[in-house]
Each structure stands twice: as C-alpha cells, then as structure tokens.
C-alpha cells in the first residue's frame, strides 16, 4: 500500500470524516435520513449507472399504497452512515444478533451504502460465506471497496443494481437485509419481486425501518414506516411475516419469508 494511501486511511481519515460530516449538515440534509442510497433523489443527483441507460424502467412512483415515497440520500452523506454514535443510537450489534447469521451463509446487504452493515455481516458469515453488497450509486460502492481493503475483507461482492433490479442470483440467498432503505424504493413492486426470486426456500428478508408509531424517534416522518404499512405492502407482494424483534431503540425489525400461498392477480 502506498504511503499516500496509508496517510488517507490512517491519520488523515478522522479529520476528513469530521469535515465531511460538517459539510453534510451545513448543506441542509436531515442528520437522520435513510442510511442507504436506493431510490430516486432529484436533489442529490446520484449516479445510477445502468438504471439511467435503460429504456425499460417505468417512471418512478411518488406514492405507493397510500404512502409517500421518500427521496434518498446522496453519496455525499456517506460519512454520516459510519458515525461514531450510530451503535449507541440504534444498537446495531443487537440487531445484528437477531439476524442469526452463521458461517457459510450467502447474504445480501441491499442498499449497502459504504458498508456499515456489510462489513459486520462479512465477519459473521466468515471466509466460506459471501455478502452481496448492492447499491445503485457507484460512488458508494467505491467507498465500500476502500473500507474492505482497509480491513482486509475479501468475502464481500459489490454489485451495482438498478432502480428495478438488485441483480441478485435466483434462489441463492439465506438472508436479504434492508436497513432504512425500503421506504425509498421508487419501484417497490419490481424490487420485491426480484427479492422473492433471490431467496432460497428457507431464506428471509430482514427489514429495519424507523418506527412511525413512536413520536420520540428523532426522524422525519417521511423516513418512518408503521408496522401496519409494512405488513400491507409485503403481504401484497408475496411475503408473510416470519418473526419480529421489538427491542431496538428506534427501529422496527421484521423478518419475512416467501408466502407459498400467494398468487398474483
């Protein structure tokens, strides 16, 4: 590794991180928006790669099943995703344990951002497991790759998805994790369909979303979801609730499996 690269990853990184966070807050972004980069954000203008080039992608929705779809955070806000107090605020380690990850599992961090969850999951599944880290912003994936190199992590595969397709192999995944990102999907039905196809028969979707029902959660209402709304949307798209965990400070944690009795109209 070059001395310049070592400097960036070492002594200079904390300073750059603090400056980036200050810039992020100064530019007027909410300090507690979604933690990922999935969806459509006209103000942030993220790069969406193949999504922009495809003529087959239908217009983005602004509402779905009575819910307003939120805009997403640009890669410019990436430092906020790995802020020092995130564990204290969200108890991520407690949520991670509820995923019940085991060595050798093949899992996905959908809307991975710069890899806050991907790196933790990679340690849980071990060298014989894989983490498919999906994002539509190549800038986020580049930041993820830098963090993987810094930590000598080799079991994470970065995948540039599109607005309608996370590009996951069919029938291959034990778990798909979505952290504060589903409410930003601009094409929820297409994405949920692709997720169903990617799961193994025993696979689950683990969904984390800020609790709309709790006014004490310091998140803008647009970036929260109620259990009722989550259940409504997932059941309508071929999923059934498998279990849930209600002990996190700010978030719902709900687990879904494919519903074998579901039929499209």
PDB file of C-alpha atoms in Angstrom:
ATOM      1  CA  UNK A   1       0.000   0.000   0.000  1.00  0.00           C
ATOM      2  CA  UNK A   2       1.416   3.409  -0.920  1.00  0.00           C
ATOM      3  CA  UNK A   3       2.404   5.930   1.758  1.00  0.00           C
ATOM      4  CA  UNK A   4      -0.198   8.347   0.391  1.00  0.00           C
ATOM      5  CA  UNK A   5      -2.910   5.701   0.673  1.00  0.00           C
ATOM      6  CA  UNK A   6      -1.759   4.849   4.209  1.00  0.00           C
ATOM      7  CA  UNK A   7      -1.976   8.514   5.153  1.00  0.00           C
ATOM      8  CA  UNK A   8      -5.510   8.774   3.828  1.00  0.00           C
ATOM      9  CA  UNK A   9      -6.650   5.642   5.604  1.00  0.00           C
ATOM     10  CA  UNK A  10      -4.778   6.496   8.766  1.00  0.00           C
ATOM     11  CA  UNK A  11      -4.084   9.907  10.244  1.00  0.00           C
ATOM     12  CA  UNK A  12      -5.991  11.988   7.731  1.00  0.00           C
ATOM     13  CA  UNK A  13      -9.175   9.947   7.745  1.00  0.00           C
ATOM     14  CA  UNK A  14     -10.667  11.195  11.067  1.00  0.00           C
ATOM     15  CA  UNK A  15     -10.114  14.811  10.007  1.00  0.00           C
ATOM     16  CA  UNK A  16     -11.682  14.242   6.599  1.00  0.00           C
ATOM     17  CA  UNK A  17     -14.573  12.410   8.192  1.00  0.00           C
ATOM     18  CA  UNK A  18     -15.348  15.281  10.554  1.00  0.00           C
ATOM     19  CA  UNK A  19     -15.091  17.845   7.763  1.00  0.00           C
ATOM     20  CA  UNK A  20     -17.404  15.769   5.558  1.00  0.00           C
ATOM     21  CA  UNK A  21     -19.986  15.487   8.313  1.00  0.00           C
ATOM     22  CA  UNK A  22     -19.897  19.250   8.893  1.00  0.00           C
ATOM     23  CA  UNK A  23     -20.345  19.850   5.170  1.00  0.00           C
ATOM     24  CA  UNK A  24     -23.213  17.360   5.092  1.00  0.00           C
ATOM     25  CA  UNK A  25     -25.051  19.111   7.911  1.00  0.00           C
ATOM     26  CA  UNK A  26     -24.273  22.602   6.581  1.00  0.00           C
ATOM     27  CA  UNK A  27     -25.790  21.747   3.207  1.00  0.00           C
ATOM     28  CA  UNK A  28     -29.149  21.248   4.864  1.00  0.00           C
ATOM     29  CA  UNK A  29     -29.595  17.485   4.922  1.00  0.00           C
ATOM     30  CA  UNK A  30     -31.523  15.924   7.771  1.00  0.00           C
ATOM     31  CA  UNK A  31     -28.993  14.398  10.184  1.00  0.00           C
ATOM     32  CA  UNK A  32     -31.144  11.277  10.460  1.00  0.00           C
ATOM     33  CA  UNK A  33     -32.261  10.300   6.986  1.00  0.00           C
ATOM     34  CA  UNK A  34     -32.089   6.872   5.388  1.00  0.00           C
ATOM     35  CA  UNK A  35     -28.826   5.017   5.718  1.00  0.00           C
ATOM     36  CA  UNK A  36     -28.589   3.909   2.103  1.00  0.00           C
ATOM     37  CA  UNK A  37     -28.696   5.045  -1.455  1.00  0.00           C
ATOM     38  CA  UNK A  38     -31.607   3.242  -3.060  1.00  0.00           C
ATOM     39  CA  UNK A  39     -34.356   5.105  -4.875  1.00  0.00           C
ATOM     40  CA  UNK A  40     -34.593   8.397  -6.707  1.00  0.00           C
ATOM     41  CA  UNK A  41     -33.285  11.718  -5.444  1.00  0.00           C
ATOM     42  CA  UNK A  42     -33.688  14.635  -7.812  1.00  0.00           C
ATOM     43  CA  UNK A  43     -31.785  16.966  -5.493  1.00  0.00           C
ATOM     44  CA  UNK A  44     -28.780  14.764  -4.810  1.00  0.00           C
ATOM     45  CA  UNK A  45     -28.353  13.595  -8.422  1.00  0.00           C
ATOM     46  CA  UNK A  46     -26.674  10.276  -7.607  1.00  0.00           C
ATOM     47  CA  UNK A  47     -25.131   8.271 -10.396  1.00  0.00           C
ATOM     48  CA  UNK A  48     -27.406   5.380 -11.242  1.00  0.00           C
ATOM     49  CA  UNK A  49     -25.320   3.703 -13.915  1.00  0.00           C
ATOM     50  CA  UNK A  50     -27.293   1.185 -15.912  1.00  0.00           C
ATOM     51  CA  UNK A  51     -30.573   2.439 -14.460  1.00  0.00           C
ATOM     52  CA  UNK A  52     -30.320   5.697 -16.362  1.00  0.00           C
ATOM     53  CA  UNK A  53     -29.354   3.963 -19.587  1.00  0.00           C
ATOM     54  CA  UNK A  54     -32.228   1.516 -19.598  1.00  0.00           C
ATOM     55  CA  UNK A  55     -35.390   2.336 -21.525  1.00  0.00           C
ATOM     56  CA  UNK A  56     -37.307  -0.461 -19.834  1.00  0.00           C
ATOM     57  CA  UNK A  57     -37.539   1.192 -16.418  1.00  0.00           C
ATOM     58  CA  UNK A  58     -41.016   2.634 -15.825  1.00  0.00           C
ATOM     59  CA  UNK A  59     -41.481   6.090 -14.289  1.00  0.00           C
ATOM     60  CA  UNK A  60     -40.626   6.300 -10.610  1.00  0.00           C
ATOM     61  CA  UNK A  61     -43.525   6.306  -8.184  1.00  0.00           C
ATOM     62  CA  UNK A  62     -44.072   9.150  -5.757  1.00  0.00           C
ATOM     63  CA  UNK A  63     -46.683   7.234  -3.727  1.00  0.00           C
ATOM     64  CA  UNK A  64     -47.342   3.570  -3.052  1.00  0.00           C
ATOM     65  CA  UNK A  65     -50.338   2.066  -1.263  1.00  0.00           C
ATOM     66  CA  UNK A  66     -51.116   5.369   0.430  1.00  0.00           C
ATOM     67  CA  UNK A  67     -47.517   6.089   1.433  1.00  0.00           C
ATOM     68  CA  UNK A  68     -45.349   8.875   0.061  1.00  0.00           C
ATOM     69  CA  UNK A  69     -42.043   7.542  -1.209  1.00  0.00           C
ATOM     70  CA  UNK A  70     -39.045   9.362   0.233  1.00  0.00           C
ATOM     71  CA  UNK A  71     -36.101  10.699  -1.693  1.00  0.00           C
ATOM     72  CA  UNK A  72     -32.741   9.191  -0.936  1.00  0.00           C
ATOM     73  CA  UNK A  73     -29.514  10.453   0.480  1.00  0.00           C
ATOM     74  CA  UNK A  74     -26.655  11.124  -1.906  1.00  0.00           C
ATOM     75  CA  UNK A  75     -23.234   9.542  -1.530  1.00  0.00           C
ATOM     76  CA  UNK A  76     -22.102  12.944  -0.251  1.00  0.00           C
ATOM     77  CA  UNK A  77     -23.671  11.983   3.077  1.00  0.00           C
ATOM     78  CA  UNK A  78     -21.721   8.735   3.369  1.00  0.00           C
ATOM     79  CA  UNK A  79     -19.696   9.795   6.455  1.00  0.00           C
ATOM     80  CA  UNK A  80     -22.914  10.011   8.462  1.00  0.00           C
ATOM     81  CA  UNK A  81     -23.513   6.307   7.874  1.00  0.00           C
ATOM     82  CA  UNK A  82     -20.417   5.341   9.845  1.00  0.00           C
ATOM     83  CA  UNK A  83     -20.718   7.998  12.563  1.00  0.00           C
ATOM     84  CA  UNK A  84     -19.284   7.102  15.964  1.00  0.00           C
ATOM     85  CA  UNK A  85     -22.604   7.271  17.831  1.00  0.00           C
ATOM     86  CA  UNK A  86     -24.622   5.066  15.489  1.00  0.00           C
ATOM     87  CA  UNK A  87     -24.257   1.997  17.699  1.00  0.00           C
ATOM     88  CA  UNK A  88     -25.424   3.992  20.716  1.00  0.00           C
ATOM     89  CA  UNK A  89     -28.408   5.408  18.837  1.00  0.00           C
ATOM     90  CA  UNK A  90     -29.578   2.268  17.058  1.00  0.00           C
ATOM     91  CA  UNK A  91     -27.955  -0.671  18.914  1.00  0.00           C
ATOM     92  CA  UNK A  92     -26.805  -2.154  15.637  1.00  0.00           C
ATOM     93  CA  UNK A  93     -24.960  -5.000  17.355  1.00  0.00           C
ATOM     94  CA  UNK A  94     -28.203  -6.118  18.992  1.00  0.00           C
ATOM     95  CA  UNK A  95     -29.989  -6.049  15.639  1.00  0.00           C
ATOM     96  CA  UNK A  96     -27.110  -7.952  14.054  1.00  0.00           C
ATOM     97  CA  UNK A  97     -27.509 -10.800  16.529  1.00  0.00           C
ATOM     98  CA  UNK A  98     -31.179 -11.137  15.614  1.00  0.00           C
ATOM     99  CA  UNK A  99     -30.212 -11.915  12.016  1.00  0.00           C
ATOM    100  CA  UNK A 100     -28.931 -15.301  13.219  1.00  0.00           C
ATOM    101  CA  UNK A 101     -26.129 -15.355  10.683  1.00  0.00           C
ATOM    102  CA  UNK A 102     -23.917 -18.423  10.543  1.00  0.00           C
ATOM    103  CA  UNK A 103     -20.581 -19.215   8.882  1.00  0.00           C
ATOM    104  CA  UNK A 104     -21.002 -20.165   5.250  1.00  0.00           C
ATOM    105  CA  UNK A 105     -24.233 -18.259   4.672  1.00  0.00           C
ATOM    106  CA  UNK A 106     -24.813 -16.286   1.483  1.00  0.00           C
ATOM    107  CA  UNK A 107     -26.481 -12.978   2.338  1.00  0.00           C
ATOM    108  CA  UNK A 108     -27.234  -9.583   0.807  1.00  0.00           C
ATOM    109  CA  UNK A 109     -26.994  -6.031   2.139  1.00  0.00           C
ATOM    110  CA  UNK A 110     -29.464  -4.330  -0.196  1.00  0.00           C
ATOM    111  CA  UNK A 111     -28.813  -0.601  -0.352  1.00  0.00           C
ATOM    112  CA  UNK A 112     -25.453  -1.094   1.321  1.00  0.00           C
ATOM    113  CA  UNK A 113     -24.130   2.456   1.118  1.00  0.00           C
ATOM    114  CA  UNK A 114     -20.498   2.499   2.204  1.00  0.00           C
ATOM    115  CA  UNK A 115     -20.818  -0.819   4.009  1.00  0.00           C
ATOM    116  CA  UNK A 116     -21.666  -0.155   7.651  1.00  0.00           C
ATOM    117  CA  UNK A 117     -23.698  -3.372   7.780  1.00  0.00           C
ATOM    118  CA  UNK A 118     -21.849  -5.251   5.041  1.00  0.00           C
ATOM    119  CA  UNK A 119     -18.599  -5.351   6.969  1.00  0.00           C
ATOM    120  CA  UNK A 120     -20.279  -6.582  10.144  1.00  0.00           C
ATOM    121  CA  UNK A 121     -22.139  -9.273   8.210  1.00  0.00           C
ATOM    122  CA  UNK A 122     -18.955 -10.395   6.471  1.00  0.00           C
ATOM    123  CA  UNK A 123     -17.386 -11.281   9.798  1.00  0.00           C
ATOM    124  CA  UNK A 124     -20.439 -13.291  10.804  1.00  0.00           C
ATOM    125  CA  UNK A 125     -20.607 -15.434   7.646  1.00  0.00           C
ATOM    126  CA  UNK A 126     -16.856 -15.987   7.597  1.00  0.00           C
ATOM    127  CA  UNK A 127     -14.464 -16.910   4.820  1.00  0.00           C
ATOM    128  CA  UNK A 128     -16.780 -19.591   3.448  1.00  0.00           C
ATOM    129  CA  UNK A 129     -19.735 -17.205   3.259  1.00  0.00           C
ATOM    130  CA  UNK A 130     -20.460 -14.287   0.958  1.00  0.00           C
ATOM    131  CA  UNK A 131     -22.031 -10.873   1.359  1.00  0.00           C
ATOM    132  CA  UNK A 132     -23.559  -9.402  -1.784  1.00  0.00           C
ATOM    133  CA  UNK A 133     -23.458  -5.645  -1.225  1.00  0.00           C
ATOM    134  CA  UNK A 134     -25.843  -3.871  -3.601  1.00  0.00           C
ATOM    135  CA  UNK A 135     -26.198  -0.168  -4.299  1.00  0.00           C
ATOM    136  CA  UNK A 136     -27.159   1.966  -7.290  1.00  0.00           C
ATOM    137  CA  UNK A 137     -24.515   4.616  -6.631  1.00  0.00           C
ATOM    138  CA  UNK A 138     -21.071   3.545  -7.854  1.00  0.00           C
ATOM    139  CA  UNK A 139     -19.583   6.180  -5.571  1.00  0.00           C
ATOM    140  CA  UNK A 140     -20.974   4.329  -2.555  1.00  0.00           C
ATOM    141  CA  UNK A 141     -19.593   1.046  -3.841  1.00  0.00           C
ATOM    142  CA  UNK A 142     -16.178   2.644  -4.284  1.00  0.00           C
ATOM    143  CA  UNK A 143     -16.234   3.789  -0.657  1.00  0.00           C
ATOM    144  CA  UNK A 144     -17.252   0.277   0.369  1.00  0.00           C
ATOM    145  CA  UNK A 145     -14.346  -1.222  -1.538  1.00  0.00           C
ATOM    146  CA  UNK A 146     -11.906   1.151   0.165  1.00  0.00           C
ATOM    147  CA  UNK A 147     -13.200   0.052   3.568  1.00  0.00           C
ATOM    148  CA  UNK A 148     -12.895  -3.608   2.582  1.00  0.00           C
ATOM    149  CA  UNK A 149      -9.301  -3.095   1.502  1.00  0.00           C
ATOM    150  CA  UNK A 150      -8.500  -1.255   4.726  1.00  0.00           C
ATOM    151  CA  UNK A 151      -9.917  -4.135   6.796  1.00  0.00           C
ATOM    152  CA  UNK A 152      -8.567  -6.928   4.555  1.00  0.00           C
ATOM    153  CA  UNK A 153     -12.082  -8.229   3.893  1.00  0.00           C
ATOM    154  CA  UNK A 154     -12.384 -10.448   0.824  1.00  0.00           C
ATOM    155  CA  UNK A 155     -15.831 -12.052   1.126  1.00  0.00           C
ATOM    156  CA  UNK A 156     -17.916  -9.049   0.005  1.00  0.00           C
ATOM    157  CA  UNK A 157     -19.048  -8.732  -3.607  1.00  0.00           C
ATOM    158  CA  UNK A 158     -20.025  -5.202  -4.658  1.00  0.00           C
ATOM    159  CA  UNK A 159     -22.953  -5.152  -7.101  1.00  0.00           C
ATOM    160  CA  UNK A 160     -24.262  -2.079  -8.891  1.00  0.00           C
ATOM    161  CA  UNK A 161     -28.017  -2.567  -9.071  1.00  0.00           C
ATOM    162  CA  UNK A 162     -30.693  -0.562 -10.830  1.00  0.00           C
ATOM    163  CA  UNK A 163     -33.884   1.085  -9.662  1.00  0.00           C
ATOM    164  CA  UNK A 164     -35.855  -2.045 -10.534  1.00  0.00           C
ATOM    165  CA  UNK A 165     -33.336  -4.870 -10.201  1.00  0.00           C
ATOM    166  CA  UNK A 166     -30.746  -5.561  -7.487  1.00  0.00           C
ATOM    167  CA  UNK A 167     -29.136  -8.118  -9.826  1.00  0.00           C
ATOM    168  CA  UNK A 168     -29.128 -10.974  -7.370  1.00  0.00           C
ATOM    169  CA  UNK A 169     -28.762 -14.627  -8.409  1.00  0.00           C
ATOM    170  CA  UNK A 170     -32.002 -16.568  -8.195  1.00  0.00           C
ATOM    171  CA  UNK A 171     -32.727 -18.923  -5.304  1.00  0.00           C
ATOM    172  CA  UNK A 172     -29.337 -18.319  -3.716  1.00  0.00           C
ATOM    173  CA  UNK A 173     -29.691 -16.199  -0.584  1.00  0.00           C
ATOM    174  CA  UNK A 174     -30.204 -17.122   3.049  1.00  0.00           C
ATOM    175  CA  UNK A 175     -31.000 -13.536   4.010  1.00  0.00           C
ATOM    176  CA  UNK A 176     -31.584 -10.138   2.420  1.00  0.00           C
ATOM    177  CA  UNK A 177     -31.077  -7.187   4.767  1.00  0.00           C
ATOM    178  CA  UNK A 178     -32.661  -3.779   4.142  1.00  0.00           C
ATOM    179  CA  UNK A 179     -31.772  -1.077   6.653  1.00  0.00           C
ATOM    180  CA  UNK A 180     -33.823   2.140   6.494  1.00  0.00           C
ATOM    181  CA  UNK A 181     -33.962   1.856   2.721  1.00  0.00           C
ATOM    182  CA  UNK A 182     -37.156   0.127   1.619  1.00  0.00           C
ATOM    183  CA  UNK A 183     -39.249   3.270   2.132  1.00  0.00           C
ATOM    184  CA  UNK A 184     -37.121   4.930  -0.562  1.00  0.00           C
ATOM    185  CA  UNK A 185     -37.624   2.342  -3.301  1.00  0.00           C
ATOM    186  CA  UNK A 186     -39.003   4.195  -6.300  1.00  0.00           C
ATOM    187  CA  UNK A 187     -40.207   0.873  -7.789  1.00  0.00           C
ATOM    188  CA  UNK A 188     -41.186  -1.231  -4.762  1.00  0.00           C
ATOM    189  CA  UNK A 189     -43.137  -3.937  -6.585  1.00  0.00           C
ATOM    190  CA  UNK A 190     -40.345  -4.684  -9.036  1.00  0.00           C
ATOM    191  CA  UNK A 191     -37.774  -4.775  -6.249  1.00  0.00           C
ATOM    192  CA  UNK A 192     -39.862  -7.024  -4.013  1.00  0.00           C
ATOM    193  CA  UNK A 193     -40.401  -9.398  -6.914  1.00  0.00           C
ATOM    194  CA  UNK A 194     -36.660  -9.658  -7.534  1.00  0.00           C
ATOM    195  CA  UNK A 195     -36.067 -10.196  -3.822  1.00  0.00           C
ATOM    196  CA  UNK A 196     -38.557 -13.080  -3.726  1.00  0.00           C
ATOM    197  CA  UNK A 197     -36.779 -14.767  -6.605  1.00  0.00           C
ATOM    198  CA  UNK A 198     -33.355 -14.359  -4.997  1.00  0.00           C
ATOM    199  CA  UNK A 199     -34.253 -16.087  -1.719  1.00  0.00           C
ATOM    200  CA  UNK A 200     -33.728 -19.746  -1.004  1.00  0.00           C
ATOM    201  CA  UNK A 201     -36.849 -21.646   0.039  1.00  0.00           C
ATOM    202  CA  UNK A 202     -35.789 -21.093   3.654  1.00  0.00           C
ATOM    203  CA  UNK A 203     -34.456 -17.579   3.082  1.00  0.00           C
ATOM    204  CA  UNK A 204     -35.712 -14.469   4.857  1.00  0.00           C
ATOM    205  CA  UNK A 205     -35.876 -10.729   4.332  1.00  0.00           C
ATOM    206  CA  UNK A 206     -34.790  -8.740   7.392  1.00  0.00           C
ATOM    207  CA  UNK A 207     -36.347  -5.280   7.295  1.00  0.00           C
ATOM    208  CA  UNK A 208     -35.266  -2.402   9.520  1.00  0.00           C
ATOM    209  CA  UNK A 209     -37.325   0.799   9.354  1.00  0.00           C
ATOM    210  CA  UNK A 210     -37.679   3.716  11.753  1.00  0.00           C
ATOM    211  CA  UNK A 211     -40.883   3.458  13.794  1.00  0.00           C
ATOM    212  CA  UNK A 212     -43.631   5.769  12.594  1.00  0.00           C
ATOM    213  CA  UNK A 213     -45.722   4.914  15.641  1.00  0.00           C
ATOM    214  CA  UNK A 214     -43.194   6.429  18.057  1.00  0.00           C
ATOM    215  CA  UNK A 215     -43.004  10.264  18.048  1.00  0.00           C
ATOM    216  CA  UNK A 216     -39.868  10.083  20.198  1.00  0.00           C
ATOM    217  CA  UNK A 217     -37.844   8.667  17.315  1.00  0.00           C
ATOM    218  CA  UNK A 218     -35.974  11.762  16.009  1.00  0.00           C
ATOM    219  CA  UNK A 219     -36.522  11.045  12.329  1.00  0.00           C
ATOM    220  CA  UNK A 220     -38.576  12.975   9.802  1.00  0.00           C
ATOM    221  CA  UNK A 221     -41.998  11.305   9.337  1.00  0.00           C
ATOM    222  CA  UNK A 222     -41.327  10.759   5.647  1.00  0.00           C
ATOM    223  CA  UNK A 223     -38.484   8.410   6.591  1.00  0.00           C
ATOM    224  CA  UNK A 224     -40.510   6.291   9.007  1.00  0.00           C
ATOM    225  CA  UNK A 225     -42.859   3.363   8.447  1.00  0.00           C
ATOM    226  CA  UNK A 226     -45.546   1.795  10.603  1.00  0.00           C
ATOM    227  CA  UNK A 227     -45.844  -1.944  11.108  1.00  0.00           C
ATOM    228  CA  UNK A 228     -49.280  -1.798   9.576  1.00  0.00           C
ATOM    229  CA  UNK A 229     -47.970  -0.228   6.380  1.00  0.00           C
ATOM    230  CA  UNK A 230     -45.028  -2.616   6.166  1.00  0.00           C
ATOM    231  CA  UNK A 231     -47.279  -5.649   6.539  1.00  0.00           C
ATOM    232  CA  UNK A 232     -49.698  -4.289   3.976  1.00  0.00           C
ATOM    233  CA  UNK A 233     -47.039  -3.815   1.326  1.00  0.00           C
ATOM    234  CA  UNK A 234     -45.101  -7.021   1.921  1.00  0.00           C
ATOM    235  CA  UNK A 235     -48.170  -9.237   2.067  1.00  0.00           C
ATOM    236  CA  UNK A 236     -49.435  -7.697  -1.167  1.00  0.00           C
ATOM    237  CA  UNK A 237     -46.185  -8.720  -2.845  1.00  0.00           C
ATOM    238  CA  UNK A 238     -45.932 -12.342  -1.811  1.00  0.00           C
ATOM    239  CA  UNK A 239     -44.353 -12.284   1.634  1.00  0.00           C
ATOM    240  CA  UNK A 240     -45.535 -13.423   5.045  1.00  0.00           C
ATOM    241  CA  UNK A 241     -44.308 -12.302   8.447  1.00  0.00           C
ATOM    242  CA  UNK A 242     -41.994 -14.908   9.988  1.00  0.00           C
ATOM    243  CA  UNK A 243     -40.965 -13.136  13.191  1.00  0.00           C
ATOM    244  CA  UNK A 244     -40.167  -9.718  14.610  1.00  0.00           C
ATOM    245  CA  UNK A 245     -37.975  -8.086  17.228  1.00  0.00           C
ATOM    246  CA  UNK A 246     -39.246  -5.057  19.143  1.00  0.00           C
ATOM    247  CA  UNK A 247     -36.339  -4.209  21.460  1.00  0.00           C
ATOM    248  CA  UNK A 248     -34.431  -1.702  19.335  1.00  0.00           C
ATOM    249  CA  UNK A 249     -34.415   1.976  20.363  1.00  0.00           C
ATOM    250  CA  UNK A 250     -35.682   3.478  17.105  1.00  0.00           C
ATOM    251  CA  UNK A 251     -36.452   0.807  14.543  1.00  0.00           C
ATOM    252  CA  UNK A 252     -38.816  -1.997  13.670  1.00  0.00           C
ATOM    253  CA  UNK A 253     -37.039  -5.250  12.856  1.00  0.00           C
ATOM    254  CA  UNK A 254     -39.307  -7.589  10.917  1.00  0.00           C
ATOM    255  CA  UNK A 255     -38.500 -10.847   9.154  1.00  0.00           C
ATOM    256  CA  UNK A 256     -40.387 -12.036   6.079  1.00  0.00           C
ATOM    257  CA  UNK A 257     -40.438 -15.254   4.103  1.00  0.00           C
ATOM    258  CA  UNK A 258     -41.978 -16.036   0.750  1.00  0.00           C
ATOM    259  CA  UNK A 259     -45.662 -16.853   1.069  1.00  0.00           C
ATOM    260  CA  UNK A 260     -46.254 -20.144  -0.802  1.00  0.00           C
ATOM    261  CA  UNK A 261     -49.986 -19.423  -0.990  1.00  0.00           C
ATOM    262  CA  UNK A 262     -49.587 -16.040  -2.625  1.00  0.00           C
ATOM    263  CA  UNK A 263     -50.811 -15.642  -6.163  1.00  0.00           C
ATOM    264  CA  UNK A 264     -50.568 -12.617  -8.394  1.00  0.00           C
ATOM    265  CA  UNK A 265     -53.795 -11.248  -9.772  1.00  0.00           C
TER     266      UNK A 265
END
